[in-house]
Amino acid sequence: MVCRVKFELINVSKIKNGKPILRNINLQFLSGSKYTILGPSGSGKTTLLRLLNRMEEPSSGEILFDGENIKNIPVTKLRKKVGMVFQIPVVFEGTVEDNLLVPYSIKGIPPDKEEIKKALTLSGLKESFLSQRAMDLSVGEKQRLNLARALLNNPEVLLLDEPTSALDYETALTLLDSVNELNRVLGLTIIMVTHQVEHMRILNGSAIYIENGTVLDKKTTQSRALI
Ligand SMILES: Nc1ncnc2c1ncn2[C@@H]1O[C@H](COP(=O)(O)OP(=O)(O)O)[C@@H](O)[C@H]1O
Ligand SMILES: [Mg+2]
């Protein structure tokens, strides 16, 4: 199997209001692989994810997507390929179906009912949810709805920023199962921030440990994250 590099960060630093947040990050994310980003609160994990879909720009260094500098990729195009799921799910008024029509209205194309059903099922929600009011869903179901909405852009990468932190123990585990399934069935590259070592184990990807804006070496990562 050819391991293509999906994302490459070359000497990436980020300074906000004069404060260094990320320092000289060099990383490669391989296509179809899974990654867990760990580290204490405030270490720069969210900032790193936000750089990958251009919600923020690096202060210096380069980020390549499929070998191309992301500065040269239109933001809308990049964000279709690089979906993001946040800590707190984002839900709009209306039914679950209304929420899943949003990607189509953004793209200006007619909705594809079969595609919607497939995204829903892959995200672990039954078809019967389509007619439910989205605001009435549990947090776990809302997070699944967010996954489904991201899938409708046919992404190649999913960025997940502590997607389970608002969920109870069991719901968190089943959501992680769905994420693993998306990687297995669709070959999505998964980059997930968590601070729970158990979640890292379930995702079963490579661990990246960030502390004070710096990526720790493999050995220190193991001692920090695997005890
Ligand atoms: N606009 C900003 N100006 C200055 N510092 C910021 C700004 N936004 C975030 N930070 C700081 O950047 C650091 C990293 O934040 P973040 O990437 O959210 O960390 P994490 O996700 O690991 O908790 C934190 O210390 C935070 O306070
Ligand atoms: Mg964060």
Coordinates of C-alpha atoms and ligand atoms in Angstrom, one line a residue:
M1 CA 0.0 0.0 0.0
V2 CA 1.3 3.4 -0.9
C3 CA 1.2 5.7 2.1
R4 CA 0.5 9.1 0.7
V5 CA 1.1 12.2 2.9
K6 CA -2.2 14.0 3.3
F7 CA -1.0 16.8 5.5
E8 CA 2.5 18.0 6.1
L9 CA 3.5 20.7 8.5
I10 CA 6.9 22.2 8.0
N11 CA 8.4 24.4 10.7
V12 CA 4.9 25.8 11.6
S13 CA 4.7 28.4 14.3
K14 CA 1.8 30.4 15.5
I15 CA 2.0 33.6 17.6
K16 CA -1.2 35.2 18.9
N17 CA -1.1 38.7 20.5
G18 CA 2.7 38.3 20.8
K19 CA 2.4 35.0 22.6
P20 CA 3.9 31.9 21.0
I21 CA 1.2 29.2 20.8
L22 CA 2.8 26.7 18.5
R23 CA 6.5 26.4 18.0
N24 CA 8.3 24.9 15.0
I25 CA 5.9 22.0 14.4
N26 CA 7.0 19.4 11.9
L27 CA 4.4 16.7 11.3
Q28 CA 3.1 14.4 8.7
F29 CA -0.4 12.9 8.6
L30 CA -0.7 10.0 6.2
S31 CA -3.7 9.4 4.0
G32 CA -6.3 7.0 5.6
S33 CA -4.5 6.9 9.0
K34 CA -5.7 7.9 12.4
Y35 CA -4.1 10.3 14.8
T36 CA -4.8 11.3 18.4
I37 CA -3.5 14.7 19.5
L38 CA -3.1 14.7 23.3
G39 CA -1.8 17.3 25.7
P40 CA -2.7 19.6 28.6
S41 CA -5.3 22.3 28.3
G42 CA -3.8 25.4 26.7
S43 CA -1.0 23.4 25.0
G44 CA -2.2 24.4 21.4
K45 CA -4.2 21.4 20.3
T46 CA -7.2 23.4 19.0
T47 CA -5.0 25.9 17.3
L48 CA -3.2 23.1 15.5
L49 CA -6.5 21.7 14.2
R50 CA -7.7 25.2 13.2
L51 CA -4.6 25.7 11.1
L52 CA -5.4 22.6 9.1
N53 CA -8.6 24.0 7.6
R54 CA -7.5 27.6 7.6
M55 CA -9.7 28.8 10.4
E56 CA -6.3 30.3 11.4
E57 CA -3.2 31.0 9.4
P58 CA 0.4 30.1 10.6
S59 CA 2.7 32.9 11.6
S60 CA 5.5 31.1 9.9
G61 CA 6.1 27.8 8.2
E62 CA 4.1 25.9 5.6
I63 CA 1.2 23.5 5.6
L64 CA 0.9 21.2 2.6
F65 CA -2.3 19.3 1.7
D66 CA -1.7 16.6 -0.9
G67 CA 1.6 18.3 -1.5
E68 CA 0.0 21.7 -2.2
N69 CA 0.5 24.7 0.1
I70 CA -3.0 25.3 1.7
K71 CA -2.5 29.0 1.2
N72 CA -3.1 28.4 -2.5
I73 CA -6.3 26.3 -2.0
P74 CA -9.5 28.3 -1.8
V75 CA -10.9 28.0 1.8
T76 CA -14.3 26.6 0.7
K77 CA -12.6 23.9 -1.4
L78 CA -10.2 23.0 1.5
R79 CA -13.0 22.8 4.0
K80 CA -15.0 20.4 1.9
K81 CA -12.1 18.1 1.9
V82 CA -11.2 18.7 5.5
G83 CA -14.3 18.4 7.7
M84 CA -14.4 19.5 11.3
V85 CA -16.4 18.4 14.3
F86 CA -16.3 20.6 17.4
Q87 CA -16.5 19.9 21.1
I88 CA -20.0 21.3 21.3
P89 CA -22.2 20.2 18.4
V90 CA -23.6 22.9 16.1
V91 CA -27.3 22.4 15.4
F92 CA -29.6 24.6 13.4
E93 CA -33.4 25.1 13.8
G94 CA -35.6 22.7 12.0
T95 CA -35.5 18.9 11.6
V96 CA -32.5 16.6 11.3
E97 CA -33.2 16.6 7.5
D98 CA -33.2 20.4 7.4
N99 CA -29.8 20.3 9.0
L100 CA -28.5 17.8 6.5
L101 CA -29.8 20.0 3.6
V102 CA -27.4 22.8 4.6
P103 CA -24.3 21.4 2.8
Y104 CA -26.4 21.2 -0.4
S105 CA -27.7 24.8 -0.1
I106 CA -24.1 26.0 0.5
K107 CA -22.9 24.1 -2.6
G108 CA -26.0 25.2 -4.5
I109 CA -26.9 21.7 -5.7
P110 CA -30.1 19.7 -5.3
P111 CA -30.1 17.4 -2.2
D112 CA -29.5 13.7 -2.7
K113 CA -31.8 11.7 -0.4
E114 CA -29.8 8.5 -0.7
E115 CA -26.6 10.2 0.1
I116 CA -28.2 11.8 3.2
K117 CA -29.5 8.5 4.4
K118 CA -26.1 6.9 3.9
A119 CA -24.3 9.7 5.9
L120 CA -26.9 9.4 8.6
T121 CA -26.5 5.6 8.9
L122 CA -22.7 5.8 8.8
S123 CA -22.9 8.3 11.7
G124 CA -24.9 5.9 13.7
L125 CA -28.4 7.5 13.4
K126 CA -31.5 5.7 12.1
E127 CA -33.4 7.1 9.2
S128 CA -36.4 7.8 11.5
F129 CA -34.4 10.7 13.0
L130 CA -34.8 12.6 9.7
S131 CA -38.1 14.1 10.8
Q132 CA -37.2 14.8 14.4
R133 CA -36.5 18.4 15.6
A134 CA -32.8 18.7 15.7
M135 CA -32.8 20.8 18.9
D136 CA -34.6 18.0 20.7
L137 CA -31.8 15.4 20.1
S138 CA -29.5 14.3 22.9
V139 CA -26.0 15.8 22.8
G140 CA -24.7 12.4 21.6
E141 CA -27.2 12.4 18.7
K142 CA -26.4 16.0 17.9
Q143 CA -22.7 15.1 17.7
R144 CA -23.7 12.3 15.3
L145 CA -25.7 14.8 13.2
N146 CA -22.6 16.9 13.0
L147 CA -20.6 13.9 11.8
A148 CA -23.3 13.2 9.2
R149 CA -23.3 16.8 8.0
A150 CA -19.6 16.8 7.6
L151 CA -19.8 13.6 5.6
L152 CA -22.1 15.1 3.0
N153 CA -19.1 17.1 1.7
N154 CA -17.3 13.9 0.9
P155 CA -14.3 14.9 3.0
E156 CA -11.0 13.2 2.9
V157 CA -10.0 14.2 6.4
L158 CA -12.0 14.6 9.6
L159 CA -10.7 16.9 12.3
L160 CA -12.4 16.2 15.6
D161 CA -11.8 18.5 18.5
E162 CA -12.6 16.7 21.7
P163 CA -15.8 15.4 20.1
T164 CA -16.7 13.3 23.1
S165 CA -16.1 15.8 25.9
A166 CA -19.8 16.7 26.3
L167 CA -20.9 13.1 26.2
D168 CA -21.4 10.5 28.9
Y169 CA -19.0 7.6 29.1
E170 CA -21.0 5.0 27.1
T171 CA -22.1 7.5 24.4
A172 CA -18.5 8.6 24.0
L173 CA -17.4 5.1 23.3
T174 CA -20.1 4.4 20.7
L175 CA -19.2 7.7 19.0
L176 CA -15.6 6.6 18.8
D177 CA -16.7 3.3 17.3
S178 CA -18.5 5.3 14.5
V179 CA -15.3 7.3 13.9
N180 CA -13.3 4.1 13.6
E181 CA -16.0 2.8 11.1
L182 CA -15.7 6.0 9.0
N183 CA -12.0 5.4 8.8
R184 CA -12.4 1.8 7.9
V185 CA -15.3 2.1 5.4
L186 CA -14.5 5.4 3.8
G187 CA -10.8 5.5 4.3
L188 CA -11.0 8.9 6.0
T189 CA -7.9 10.3 7.6
I190 CA -8.8 11.0 11.2
I191 CA -7.2 13.6 13.4
M192 CA -8.8 13.7 16.8
V193 CA -7.9 15.8 19.9
T194 CA -8.7 14.2 23.2
H195 CA -7.3 14.3 26.7
Q196 CA -8.5 10.9 27.5
V197 CA -5.9 8.1 27.1
E198 CA -8.7 5.5 26.9
H199 CA -10.1 7.3 23.9
M200 CA -6.7 7.4 22.3
R201 CA -6.5 3.6 22.8
I202 CA -10.0 3.0 21.2
L203 CA -9.1 5.1 18.2
N204 CA -5.9 3.1 17.9
G205 CA -4.0 5.6 15.8
S206 CA -0.7 7.3 16.2
A207 CA -0.3 9.5 19.3
I208 CA 1.0 13.1 19.0
Y209 CA 1.6 14.8 22.3
I210 CA 1.7 18.6 22.5
E211 CA 3.0 20.5 25.5
N212 CA 3.5 24.2 25.6
G213 CA 3.1 24.5 21.8
T214 CA 5.8 21.9 21.0
V215 CA 5.3 18.3 19.8
L216 CA 7.1 15.9 22.1
D217 CA 9.4 13.2 20.7
K218 CA 8.0 9.6 20.5
K219 CA 9.7 8.4 23.7
T220 CA 8.4 11.2 25.9
T221 CA 5.0 10.8 24.3
Q222 CA 4.9 7.2 25.3
S223 CA 5.9 8.0 28.9
R224 CA 3.3 10.8 29.1
A225 CA 0.4 9.1 27.3
L226 CA 0.8 5.4 27.8
I227 CA 1.3 4.9 31.5
Ligands
LIG1 N1 -6.5 35.2 20.6 C1 -5.6 34.7 21.5 N2 -4.7 35.5 22.0 C2 -3.8 35.1 22.8 N3 -3.7 33.8 23.3 C3 -4.6 33.0 22.8 C4 -5.6 33.4 21.9 N4 -6.4 32.3 21.6 C5 -5.9 31.3 22.3 N5 -4.9 31.7 23.0 C6 -4.0 30.8 23.9 O1 -3.4 29.8 23.1 C7 -3.1 28.7 23.9 C8 -3.5 27.5 23.1 O2 -4.9 27.4 23.0 P1 -5.6 26.2 22.4 O3 -5.1 25.9 21.0 O4 -7.1 26.4 22.5 O5 -5.2 25.0 23.4 P2 -5.8 23.6 23.7 O6 -6.8 23.3 22.7 O7 -4.7 22.7 23.8 O8 -6.5 23.7 25.1 C9 -3.8 28.9 25.2 O9 -2.9 29.3 26.2 C10 -4.8 30.0 24.9 O10 -5.1 30.8 26.1
MG2 MG -8.9 22.9 22.8

